[in-house]
Amino acid sequence: MSGTHKPMERFDHNAREALADGRLRSALRKATGQFGERRRAAIEDFGAEEWQALRERGRALKDEALASLDVLLERFASRATAAGTRVHWARDAREACEVVAGIATAAGAKAVVKAKSMTTEELRLDEHLTQRGFESVETDLGEWIVQLAGEVPSHIIVPAIHRSKESIAELFHEHLGTDPGADVIALTAAARQALRTRFLAADLGISGVNFAVAETGSILILENEGNARLTTTLPRVHVAVMGIEKVIARLADLPVFLRLLPRAGTGQRLTSYQSLLTGPGGRGGGEGPRELHVVILDNGRSRMLSRAVTRQALACIRCGACLNVCPVYQNVGGHAYGSVYPGPIGAVITPQLAGLGRGAALPFASTLCGACRDVCPVAIDIPALLLDLRAEVVAQPKPARRLERLAFALWSFVVRGRRRFEFATAFARFAQRFLITGDRIRSGPMALGVWTKGRDLRPLAKDSFRALWERGLKDEGTPR
Amino acid sequence: MSDAARRTVLGAIRHHLREARSAGDELPAVREAGRGPPPRIGEREDLVREFATRLGAVGGVAWRVAGIDGAADCVASIAAELGATRIALSDAPLVRALRGRLPASATLVEVADRDAIASCELGITSAQAAIAETGTLVLDAGMERHRLASLLPRVHVALVPVELLVADLDAAFAAYATREVPAAITLVTGPSRTADIELTLVVGVHGPQALHVVLIDGA
């Protein structure tokens, strides 16, 4: 099954499984290709130079906020409290789940509706609430499909991209009794109807936060479907969960991010809806919830502040652009990463949040081509981060890496002496004759055989540059 | 529990920022007055044109009418074409002025009861600003009760005096430099949409399937 949780330790294995799934790969190609194309068109329309300036401004605003994160979070908390919001803090996932479950219990809530939020997926909040006896329903169409099927999202913007419309029609037929041959429009209408009932019956709404404004104590949520508006308006209690890195200084900074995020994510000028919420709206006869709670979560983020290279990952605004351009992600999809944060940014965030022990394989799930850095709307240097994490992984003593270490030690010994180098390449030129098929080395003994299983190796040239030089190249090439 | 967590989280942030500083990182200060380019100011007719183009590009419909009479005719014809039997009205004076000018067969829902609003096919509100840059409505819940009327019915009609058009997002947010930020500001750009099934765009999921913006001269 392509849609279930995979252990992140086994990225290699998961990737192979995903590569064998032809339907998944073509769905991924279509999605990543389409989003990439839309992003390019949106930026061209905006103006390449203007876009560059906007990225730099967005990044500078994030850097400023991260450098004063303690001050801004305290300011946010005090302004939010003054507006009637209840602010909670959580050191880790377990504590955050406890806080949310506590709020739900105190409110006497039974039915919970959720708007799409990666942070709550990081917490596995759904599982926790279900275990505690709450009935929690995802309301974003893609997330709901994935939840009905008992799966996990495969793409951060299109969570059910791994499923065909036929398989979704079947799923809806089973759960809602709709026509098994229903088309996309009919399926969407059925979802609206089924979920509208849930919205009207819910006592508690849970959402994430895209930006938190310190100046006003407000939270901002972006979306297209309207489910986040319903989640934050209809139930009498609303809980929003945010990572510490979501805070920005001023309300006037928002337009910068409102121009960056939709263009980078879906190629839209603006998503259909933004909700800027400052305190509960339902007091004194107004519309909206009677209680608004904001949970501020650390869960491994604060330690990323200590070094410039890791700190920049906290500037991420979760647009998904780096996933769509990544040649690895385009082929293996989100499930192989075994984390709610897949793709290039996931490969740098996951090991830092989950610890290098569990996420150690992920920094290697990249070709270092740099496409992610080029498209990032806040100019995060993801390849530099990947290299930094690789160095950290390699520095850990691990028996599995002994052969690799030995090979690199030998390599470094050989290339540091001219004689040794010449002897080694002469030997390799001799030995490779037995391995070349066509113009490539396609198989070999031992470690070379493992390496060539998935790749072809270009053989060494017949003569070295030095040999060509000695044989007359130096006379030809020198200008007089 | 929460206070211990608060102290630990803030303490960890301070600790790691101190580490960064002692390693020689230059951490930028928050510039209290550092702002981007000033909000754009445009000619009204240009703004109207830009707004209508942007709204049209995302599947919304812009109308331009003269005075409250023009607005009433426009809304009445939208309601009639829809065959609306129940219409939710927000509490804005501009919207309440439509009473008696809508199809007599339709029941008007003026209370804030959510189940009553949920059963309406059409919701009519005004807006506190409209943004030309993106074709966006600004719904300020401190000025009008329109959170549900703009969200639950299948069709949303918004009445907007043309004077409320602003050029860009910066101008819309700059208005709150001198005004209190209400419990909810909702920005609305076109009808609700999804592409979650095989990337096929479907207009009208959880929010309205259609959005009409009636721009009024001399309201």
XYZ file of C-alpha atoms in Angstrom:
699
model
C 0.000 0.000 0.000
C 1.478 3.312 -1.003
C -0.418 5.503 1.398
C 0.652 4.454 4.861
C 3.241 5.475 7.434
C 6.761 4.328 6.585
C 9.709 4.304 8.956
C 11.969 7.261 8.127
C 15.037 5.174 9.011
C 14.446 3.090 5.908
C 14.335 5.760 3.220
C 16.299 3.584 0.760
C 13.841 0.736 1.059
C 10.792 3.026 0.920
C 12.159 4.806 -2.148
C 12.624 1.536 -4.002
C 9.050 0.554 -3.199
C 7.761 3.911 -4.415
C 9.811 3.689 -7.630
C 8.188 0.360 -8.427
C 4.733 2.001 -8.288
C 4.240 3.320 -11.829
C 0.874 4.948 -11.128
C 2.261 6.864 -8.158
C 5.167 8.114 -10.232
C 2.999 9.389 -13.056
C 0.653 11.107 -10.577
C 3.657 12.732 -8.908
C 5.072 13.869 -12.247
C 1.765 15.459 -13.140
C 1.392 17.247 -9.808
C 4.958 18.439 -9.442
C 5.120 19.445 -13.107
C 1.906 21.416 -12.951
C 2.791 23.264 -9.742
C 6.275 24.006 -11.060
C 4.817 25.410 -14.261
C 2.267 27.569 -12.418
C 4.919 28.891 -10.063
C 7.140 29.885 -12.979
C 4.243 31.614 -14.749
C 3.245 33.500 -11.589
C 6.778 34.746 -11.042
C 7.225 35.740 -14.667
C 4.008 37.711 -14.381
C 5.263 39.359 -11.177
C 8.626 40.211 -12.754
C 11.800 38.233 -12.128
C 13.711 41.152 -10.652
C 10.834 42.229 -8.423
C 10.453 38.632 -7.269
C 14.117 38.506 -6.317
C 13.749 41.683 -4.275
C 10.598 40.334 -2.621
C 12.322 37.056 -1.651
C 15.162 38.967 -0.070
C 12.746 41.148 1.838
C 10.765 38.123 3.018
C 13.931 36.434 4.200
C 15.181 39.584 5.932
C 11.881 39.908 7.798
C 12.090 36.264 8.894
C 15.741 36.647 9.940
C 14.867 39.690 12.015
C 12.022 37.835 13.679
C 14.180 34.779 14.450
C 16.938 36.932 15.931
C 14.462 38.397 18.426
C 12.244 35.359 18.713
C 11.962 35.448 22.510
C 10.947 39.106 22.530
C 8.436 38.705 19.697
C 6.839 35.592 21.178
C 6.376 37.340 24.508
C 4.935 40.370 22.747
C 2.622 38.127 20.712
C 1.498 36.296 23.842
C 0.777 39.452 25.802
C -1.112 41.200 22.955
C -3.069 38.024 22.181
C -3.964 37.635 25.855
C -5.127 41.243 25.968
C -7.442 40.472 23.031
C -8.979 37.558 24.936
C -6.936 34.697 23.468
C -5.666 32.011 25.860
C -1.997 31.324 25.095
C -0.409 27.958 25.949
C 3.187 26.760 25.595
C 4.389 23.241 24.828
C 7.953 21.935 24.968
C 7.276 18.857 22.874
C 4.641 16.926 20.936
C 3.349 15.019 23.940
C 2.851 18.194 25.939
C 1.079 19.926 23.035
C -1.305 16.985 22.605
C -2.019 17.074 26.351
C -2.776 20.787 26.176
C -5.219 20.365 23.277
C -6.908 17.349 24.867
C -7.160 19.331 28.115
C -8.871 22.229 26.357
C -11.273 19.818 24.640
C -12.105 18.118 27.931
C -12.603 21.381 29.819
C -14.925 22.604 27.052
C -16.947 19.407 27.239
C -16.308 18.900 23.527
C -17.043 15.638 21.719
C -16.932 16.372 18.001
C -13.784 17.984 16.608
C -13.215 19.436 13.129
C -9.703 20.079 11.855
C -8.428 22.375 9.142
C -5.258 21.260 7.387
C -2.171 21.838 9.514
C 1.275 20.289 9.184
C 2.161 21.134 12.761
C -0.725 19.077 14.120
C 0.371 16.221 11.848
C 3.856 16.521 13.305
C 2.245 16.088 16.731
C 0.083 13.173 15.559
C -2.678 15.053 17.295
C -5.418 13.099 15.502
C -4.236 9.800 16.949
C -3.966 11.310 20.409
C -7.477 12.795 20.307
C -8.990 9.582 18.966
C -7.329 7.621 21.766
C -8.807 10.052 24.264
C -12.287 9.412 22.874
C -12.765 12.527 20.738
C -14.077 12.213 17.227
C -11.722 14.237 15.055
C -12.482 14.873 11.366
C -10.092 16.370 8.812
C -12.010 18.844 6.646
C -9.612 19.747 3.835
C -10.873 17.588 0.946
C -7.549 15.863 0.317
C -6.858 15.341 4.017
C -10.345 13.929 4.522
C -9.871 11.427 1.688
C -6.596 10.332 3.220
C -8.223 10.046 6.659
C -11.166 7.982 5.337
C -8.701 5.618 3.680
C -6.584 5.325 6.854
C -3.535 6.713 5.046
C -1.161 9.678 5.432
C -0.685 12.633 3.038
C 1.745 12.150 0.156
C 2.064 15.798 -0.913
C 1.799 18.858 1.293
C -0.570 20.731 -1.030
C -2.380 17.768 -2.634
C -2.449 15.216 0.206
C -4.254 12.519 -1.797
C -2.220 12.857 -4.993
C -1.380 9.147 -4.780
C -5.057 8.228 -5.321
C -6.960 8.137 -8.618
C -10.471 9.583 -8.882
C -11.773 6.051 -9.435
C -10.307 4.860 -6.145
C -11.727 7.940 -4.395
C -15.163 7.252 -5.938
C -14.931 3.725 -4.558
C -13.928 5.032 -1.126
C -16.852 7.498 -1.063
C -19.234 4.792 -2.252
C -18.179 2.684 0.709
C -18.386 5.486 3.305
C -21.089 7.813 1.967
C -23.096 5.581 -0.344
C -22.427 7.760 -3.386
C -22.461 6.426 -6.953
C -19.318 4.301 -7.487
C -18.872 5.960 -10.885
C -19.189 9.557 -9.564
C -17.054 12.240 -11.270
C -14.829 14.785 -9.542
C -17.575 17.421 -9.289
C -20.050 14.962 -7.769
C -17.392 13.703 -5.340
C -16.581 17.230 -4.224
C -20.291 18.013 -3.749
C -20.739 14.859 -1.673
C -17.795 15.863 0.513
C -19.237 19.355 1.009
C -22.540 17.923 2.117
C -21.090 15.288 4.450
C -18.627 17.692 6.045
C -21.126 20.565 6.385
C -23.097 18.396 8.807
C -19.897 17.788 10.777
C -19.066 21.482 10.878
C -22.485 22.412 12.227
C -22.280 19.711 14.914
C -18.679 20.361 16.020
C -17.859 21.844 19.439
C -14.142 22.313 18.789
C -12.193 23.480 15.756
C -8.449 22.893 15.372
C -6.265 24.743 12.898
C -2.641 25.589 12.260
C -1.171 29.063 11.848
C 0.669 30.433 8.814
C 1.837 33.668 10.448
C 1.490 35.082 13.947
C 1.753 38.866 14.275
C 3.545 40.028 17.441
C 2.395 43.652 17.099
C -1.310 42.785 17.325
C -1.415 39.269 18.832
C -3.132 38.007 15.655
C -2.874 34.728 13.761
C -3.276 34.406 9.997
C -4.505 31.304 8.174
C -4.415 30.895 4.375
C -6.590 28.475 2.404
C -8.670 27.912 -0.731
C -11.557 25.652 0.238
C -13.250 27.580 3.031
C -12.851 24.754 5.536
C -10.468 26.797 7.677
C -13.013 29.641 7.803
C -15.696 27.164 8.891
C -13.370 25.538 11.440
C -12.467 28.881 12.982
C -15.991 30.338 12.935
C -18.601 27.656 13.685
C -17.427 25.634 16.744
C -17.635 27.413 20.092
C -13.953 26.700 20.817
C -11.056 27.214 18.395
C -7.543 25.911 19.096
C -4.694 27.017 16.814
C -1.340 25.238 17.020
C 1.816 27.046 15.906
C 5.549 26.414 15.929
C 7.651 29.098 17.639
C 9.040 30.141 14.233
C 5.704 31.402 12.904
C 5.866 34.806 14.573
C 6.642 37.964 12.594
C 7.006 41.462 13.976
C 4.361 43.630 12.324
C 0.994 43.596 10.580
C 2.561 45.657 7.765
C 4.935 42.727 7.043
C 2.055 40.470 6.022
C 1.668 41.712 2.415
C 5.231 40.540 1.673
C 4.397 36.997 2.739
C 0.936 37.096 1.157
C 2.662 37.801 -2.161
C 5.364 35.160 -1.667
C 3.521 32.148 -0.275
C 0.638 31.589 -2.768
C 2.836 32.252 -5.804
C 5.513 29.841 -4.636
C 3.051 27.200 -3.467
C 0.309 26.994 -6.076
C 1.150 29.797 -8.523
C -1.842 31.826 -7.279
C -1.688 35.600 -6.783
C -3.531 35.026 -3.562
C -5.354 32.025 -2.150
C -9.144 32.353 -1.934
C -9.228 33.124 1.768
C -7.094 34.578 4.537
C -8.427 34.732 8.088
C -6.700 37.185 10.407
C -7.933 36.314 13.888
C -7.354 38.454 16.979
C -9.163 37.071 20.004
C -12.438 35.121 20.094
C -15.173 36.737 17.985
C -18.119 35.058 19.628
C -18.155 37.101 22.842
C -20.877 39.672 23.353
C -23.123 38.256 20.650
C -20.560 38.467 17.838
C -19.924 35.732 15.289
C -17.158 33.217 15.865
C -15.944 31.024 18.706
C -16.374 31.977 22.343
C -12.880 30.738 23.186
C -9.702 31.075 21.159
C -6.623 29.158 22.306
C -3.179 29.361 20.736
C -0.632 26.634 21.509
C 2.996 27.692 20.938
C 5.182 24.666 20.239
C 8.953 24.144 20.439
C 9.458 20.389 19.778
C 13.102 20.671 18.741
C 12.889 24.018 16.949
C 14.714 26.243 19.453
C 17.976 24.314 19.159
C 18.038 25.104 15.419
C 18.589 28.759 16.377
C 22.134 28.236 17.592
C 23.860 28.081 14.209
C 23.317 30.212 11.102
C 23.154 27.206 8.795
C 20.412 25.448 10.770
C 18.643 28.646 11.825
C 17.677 29.418 8.231
C 15.434 26.321 8.093
C 13.174 28.110 10.602
C 12.484 30.761 7.943
C 10.510 28.159 5.938
C 6.941 29.272 5.212
C 5.774 25.768 4.118
C 4.924 26.534 0.480
C 6.067 23.199 -0.962
C 7.914 24.718 -3.944
C 11.114 22.795 -3.132
C 9.238 19.476 -3.201
C 7.860 20.112 -6.662
C 11.259 20.822 -8.239
C 13.200 18.087 -6.426
C 14.212 15.216 -8.736
C 14.156 12.807 -5.801
C 10.721 13.868 -4.559
C 9.337 13.883 -8.121
C 10.073 10.178 -8.291
C 9.497 8.794 -4.804
C 6.801 11.116 -3.390
C 6.092 12.054 0.189
C 5.509 8.689 1.842
C 9.072 7.442 1.347
C 10.413 10.150 3.676
C 8.381 8.717 6.554
C 7.800 12.238 7.864
C 5.073 14.865 7.587
C 7.767 17.123 6.143
C 8.971 15.448 2.938
C 11.176 16.678 0.098
C 14.275 18.852 0.433
C 13.010 20.986 3.312
C 11.735 17.840 5.031
C 15.132 16.228 4.638
C 16.668 19.090 6.618
C 13.890 19.733 9.141
C 12.989 16.133 10.009
C 16.434 15.029 11.239
C 16.617 18.160 13.383
C 13.186 17.679 14.906
C 13.238 13.879 15.184
C 16.950 13.636 16.000
C 19.778 12.473 13.766
C 19.387 8.923 15.005
C 16.034 8.409 13.305
C 16.307 10.851 10.412
C 19.928 10.069 9.482
C 19.078 8.698 6.027
C 17.164 11.790 4.901
C 20.018 14.286 4.316
C 21.353 11.763 1.781
C 18.064 11.662 -0.138
C 19.200 14.436 -2.462
C 21.322 14.935 -5.551
C 22.449 18.379 -4.289
C 21.331 19.860 -7.608
C 20.281 23.094 -5.920
C 16.865 23.500 -7.576
C 15.285 23.776 -4.118
C 17.491 26.733 -3.207
C 16.646 28.482 -6.478
C 12.875 28.279 -5.990
C 12.682 28.885 -2.239
C 10.609 32.058 -1.692
C 12.686 32.906 1.372
C 16.009 31.879 -0.194
C 16.924 29.059 2.194
C 20.209 27.430 1.148
C 18.924 23.867 1.478
C 21.968 22.157 -0.161
C 24.284 23.812 2.387
C 22.054 22.486 5.157
C 22.033 19.001 3.655
C 25.831 18.969 3.538
C 26.048 20.214 7.095
C 23.733 17.456 8.300
C 25.599 14.834 6.257
C 28.830 15.888 7.955
C 27.123 15.507 11.301
C 25.779 12.057 10.437
C 29.175 10.868 9.191
C 30.874 12.184 12.331
C 28.819 9.789 14.421
C 30.672 6.507 14.997
C 28.557 3.787 13.428
C 29.718 0.281 12.461
C 27.685 0.375 9.254
C 29.883 3.164 7.950
C 33.232 1.402 8.483
C 33.648 0.289 4.875
C 32.739 3.733 3.586
C 35.211 5.387 5.960
C 37.929 2.985 4.959
C 37.270 3.663 1.275
C 37.456 7.419 1.758
C 40.597 7.133 3.924
C 42.243 5.092 1.178
C 41.079 7.575 -1.463
C 42.487 10.493 0.475
C 45.828 8.639 0.961
C 46.052 7.845 -2.777
C 45.250 11.290 -4.128
C 47.756 13.004 -1.876
C 50.811 11.421 -3.510
C 51.603 11.778 -7.196
C 53.214 8.345 -7.510
C 50.429 6.658 -5.628
C 47.843 8.419 -7.762
C 49.521 7.476 -11.028
C 49.939 3.882 -9.938
C 46.306 3.634 -8.836
C 44.886 5.122 -12.056
C 47.150 2.910 -14.186
C 45.819 -0.091 -12.289
C 42.225 1.090 -12.689
C 42.728 1.578 -16.458
C 43.950 -1.977 -16.705
C 41.225 -3.487 -14.519
C 38.304 -1.624 -16.085
C 38.828 -3.392 -19.446
C 37.121 -6.422 -17.971
C 34.131 -4.438 -16.773
C 33.215 -2.123 -19.661
C 30.050 -3.014 -21.563
C 29.408 -0.634 -24.462
C 30.882 2.624 -23.198
C 29.951 2.246 -19.559
C 30.801 0.179 -16.507
C 27.506 -1.454 -15.681
C 28.553 -4.057 -13.114
C 31.506 -4.971 -10.943
C 32.679 -6.954 -7.937
C 31.799 -6.233 -4.299
C 31.128 -2.585 -3.399
C 31.351 -1.523 -7.046
C 28.632 -4.052 -7.871
C 26.330 -2.547 -5.241
C 26.995 0.947 -6.572
C 26.410 0.033 -10.239
C 23.118 -1.705 -9.443
C 21.348 1.602 -9.748
C 23.796 3.618 -11.879
C 26.275 3.336 -14.750
C 29.851 4.482 -14.288
C 31.760 6.349 -16.971
C 35.151 4.644 -17.393
C 38.487 6.439 -17.088
C 39.742 7.942 -20.372
C 42.275 5.828 -22.275
C 45.037 8.320 -21.607
C 45.404 10.717 -18.746
C 45.633 14.457 -19.318
C 49.242 14.330 -18.101
C 50.118 11.703 -20.701
C 48.465 13.740 -23.488
C 50.339 16.807 -22.298
C 53.678 15.071 -22.430
C 52.901 13.713 -25.883
C 52.608 17.164 -27.424
C 49.462 18.842 -26.155
C 51.647 21.422 -24.433
C 53.067 22.584 -27.791
C 49.672 22.798 -29.477
C 47.835 24.697 -26.801
C 50.303 27.334 -25.688
C 49.656 30.782 -27.134
C 52.723 32.557 -28.487
C 2.229 23.212 33.632
C 1.892 25.976 31.102
C 4.076 28.424 33.000
C 6.905 25.907 33.364
C 6.612 25.153 29.644
C 6.625 28.864 28.835
C 9.768 29.452 30.869
C 11.511 26.417 29.380
C 10.674 27.304 25.789
C 11.673 30.957 26.125
C 14.786 29.926 28.083
C 15.816 27.505 25.331
C 15.315 30.184 22.669
C 17.458 32.662 24.617
C 20.116 30.044 25.268
C 20.458 29.090 21.603
C 20.421 32.710 20.418
C 23.205 33.476 22.935
C 25.165 30.538 21.539
C 24.761 31.937 18.041
C 25.967 35.368 19.151
C 28.970 33.968 20.966
C 29.890 31.988 17.835
C 30.092 35.321 16.028
C 26.737 35.326 14.196
C 25.447 38.800 13.520
C 21.781 38.699 14.362
C 19.759 41.520 12.795
C 17.656 43.740 15.052
C 13.970 44.261 14.390
C 13.715 47.647 12.702
C 10.789 49.352 14.377
C 10.144 51.695 11.490
C 11.662 49.680 8.676
C 8.913 49.412 6.130
C 8.645 48.359 2.518
C 7.614 50.633 -0.319
C 4.638 52.878 0.527
C 1.175 51.687 -0.526
C 0.385 52.332 -4.172
C -2.171 54.992 -4.974
C -4.158 54.679 -8.179
C -6.801 56.524 -10.171
C -10.244 55.236 -9.310
C -11.102 54.054 -12.818
C -7.808 52.143 -13.039
C -8.514 50.513 -9.712
C -12.009 49.478 -10.803
C -10.636 47.960 -13.990
C -7.818 46.141 -12.195
C -10.161 44.843 -9.495
C -12.654 43.502 -12.065
C -9.891 41.835 -14.098
C -8.372 40.142 -11.058
C -11.709 39.021 -9.699
C -12.725 37.672 -13.105
C -9.454 35.746 -13.375
C -10.358 33.716 -10.272
C -13.965 33.088 -11.298
C -15.708 35.941 -9.479
C -18.062 38.435 -11.164
C -17.785 42.217 -10.805
C -20.801 44.485 -11.475
C -20.833 48.265 -11.610
C -24.030 50.083 -10.731
C -25.252 53.596 -9.918
C -26.573 54.230 -6.421
C -28.545 52.033 -4.110
C -31.299 51.648 -6.713
C -28.875 50.190 -9.211
C -27.513 47.865 -6.530
C -31.020 46.688 -5.616
C -31.868 45.901 -9.245
C -28.597 44.033 -9.701
C -29.018 41.942 -6.553
C -32.701 41.267 -7.337
C -31.799 39.893 -10.759
C -29.039 37.690 -9.303
C -31.512 36.371 -6.704
C -34.195 35.787 -9.329
C -31.841 33.969 -11.682
C -30.723 31.788 -8.812
C -34.330 31.155 -7.791
C -33.301 31.892 -4.214
C -36.010 31.072 -1.688
C -34.020 32.067 1.403
C -31.622 34.998 1.497
C -29.304 35.855 4.404
C -28.650 39.555 5.005
C -25.837 40.985 7.087
C -26.512 43.931 9.401
C -24.816 46.606 7.251
C -27.077 49.607 6.511
C -26.267 49.247 2.814
C -27.528 45.652 2.883
C -30.583 46.394 5.021
C -31.568 49.046 2.500
C -32.328 46.214 0.070
C -35.275 45.011 2.159
C -38.435 45.273 0.123
C -36.507 45.375 -3.147
C -35.702 41.672 -3.378
C -38.018 39.040 -4.963
C -41.140 38.868 -2.777
C -41.120 35.070 -2.903
C -37.837 34.863 -0.973
C -37.651 34.681 2.810
C -35.128 37.137 4.263
C -32.986 35.842 7.119
C -31.689 38.733 9.190
C -30.872 36.957 12.424
C -27.440 35.638 13.214
C -28.654 32.100 13.816
C -26.172 29.885 12.017
C -28.583 27.107 11.125
C -30.922 29.673 9.574
C -28.064 31.170 7.564
C -26.840 27.706 6.558
C -30.190 27.002 4.933
C -29.979 30.086 2.663
C -28.958 29.833 -1.006
C -27.768 33.432 -1.111
C -25.875 35.619 1.358
C -25.679 39.395 0.949
C -23.074 41.494 2.755
C -21.088 44.634 2.219
C -17.297 44.838 2.585
C -15.015 47.306 4.347
C -12.516 47.569 1.479
C -11.695 46.020 -1.877
C -8.130 45.461 -3.109
C -7.425 46.062 -6.807
C -4.059 44.232 -6.839
C -5.673 40.867 -6.191
C -9.447 41.358 -6.675
C -9.937 40.861 -2.950
C -12.683 41.834 -0.490
C -11.765 42.881 3.041
C -14.416 41.767 5.528
C -13.893 43.441 8.910
C -15.978 41.642 11.543
C -15.740 44.669 13.847
C -17.815 46.737 11.419
C -20.405 44.230 10.223
C -21.844 40.825 11.064
C -20.948 39.016 7.881
C -18.713 36.105 8.791
C -21.447 33.509 8.260
C -23.549 35.239 5.590
C -20.455 35.451 3.380
C -19.496 31.821 4.019
C -22.401 29.402 4.454
C -24.727 30.076 1.459
C -23.794 28.781 -2.008
C -23.732 32.260 -3.482
C -22.229 35.386 -1.902
C -23.042 38.881 -3.113
C -20.986 41.765 -1.704
C -21.988 45.426 -2.070
C -18.983 47.735 -2.222
C -19.082 51.530 -2.687
C -16.303 52.353 -5.193
C -14.695 54.778 -2.715
C -13.623 51.734 -0.707
C -11.298 50.457 -3.433
C -7.615 50.522 -2.469
C -4.673 49.774 -4.736
C -2.865 46.977 -2.936
C -2.478 44.709 0.088
C -0.164 47.228 1.758
C -2.860 49.895 1.641
C -5.439 47.491 3.057
C -3.249 46.616 6.051
C -2.016 50.192 6.501
C -5.606 51.148 7.382
C -5.126 49.243 10.649
C -2.150 51.333 11.730
C -4.670 53.806 13.153
C -7.671 51.539 13.662
C -8.240 48.740 16.160
C -7.767 45.257 14.710
C -11.091 43.405 15.138
C -11.576 39.756 16.166
C -11.631 38.717 12.518
C -10.569 40.220 9.221
C -11.341 37.891 6.330
C -9.828 38.453 2.910
C -11.945 36.911 0.149
C -10.639 36.447 -3.400
C -13.183 34.703 -5.611
C -15.273 31.627 -4.809
C -13.934 28.674 -2.809
C -11.925 26.157 -4.791
C -10.068 22.855 -4.619
C -7.949 20.690 -6.895
C -7.486 17.873 -4.405
C -8.777 15.088 -6.674
C -6.368 14.453 -9.540
C -5.594 18.182 -9.674
C -8.956 18.862 -11.328
C -10.110 22.366 -10.397
C -13.559 22.390 -8.803
C -15.089 25.742 -7.858
C -17.276 25.660 -4.765
C -16.186 23.317 -2.000
C -16.804 24.348 1.588
C -17.354 28.028 0.890
C -19.489 29.731 -1.776
C -19.544 28.411 -5.326
C -20.126 31.882 -6.754
C -19.078 35.374 -5.738
C -20.620 38.578 -7.124
C -19.145 41.945 -6.201
C -21.423 44.892 -6.877
C -19.386 48.103 -7.107
C -21.621 51.082 -6.382
C -21.084 54.669 -7.532
C -22.695 57.263 -5.287
C -23.907 54.826 -2.660
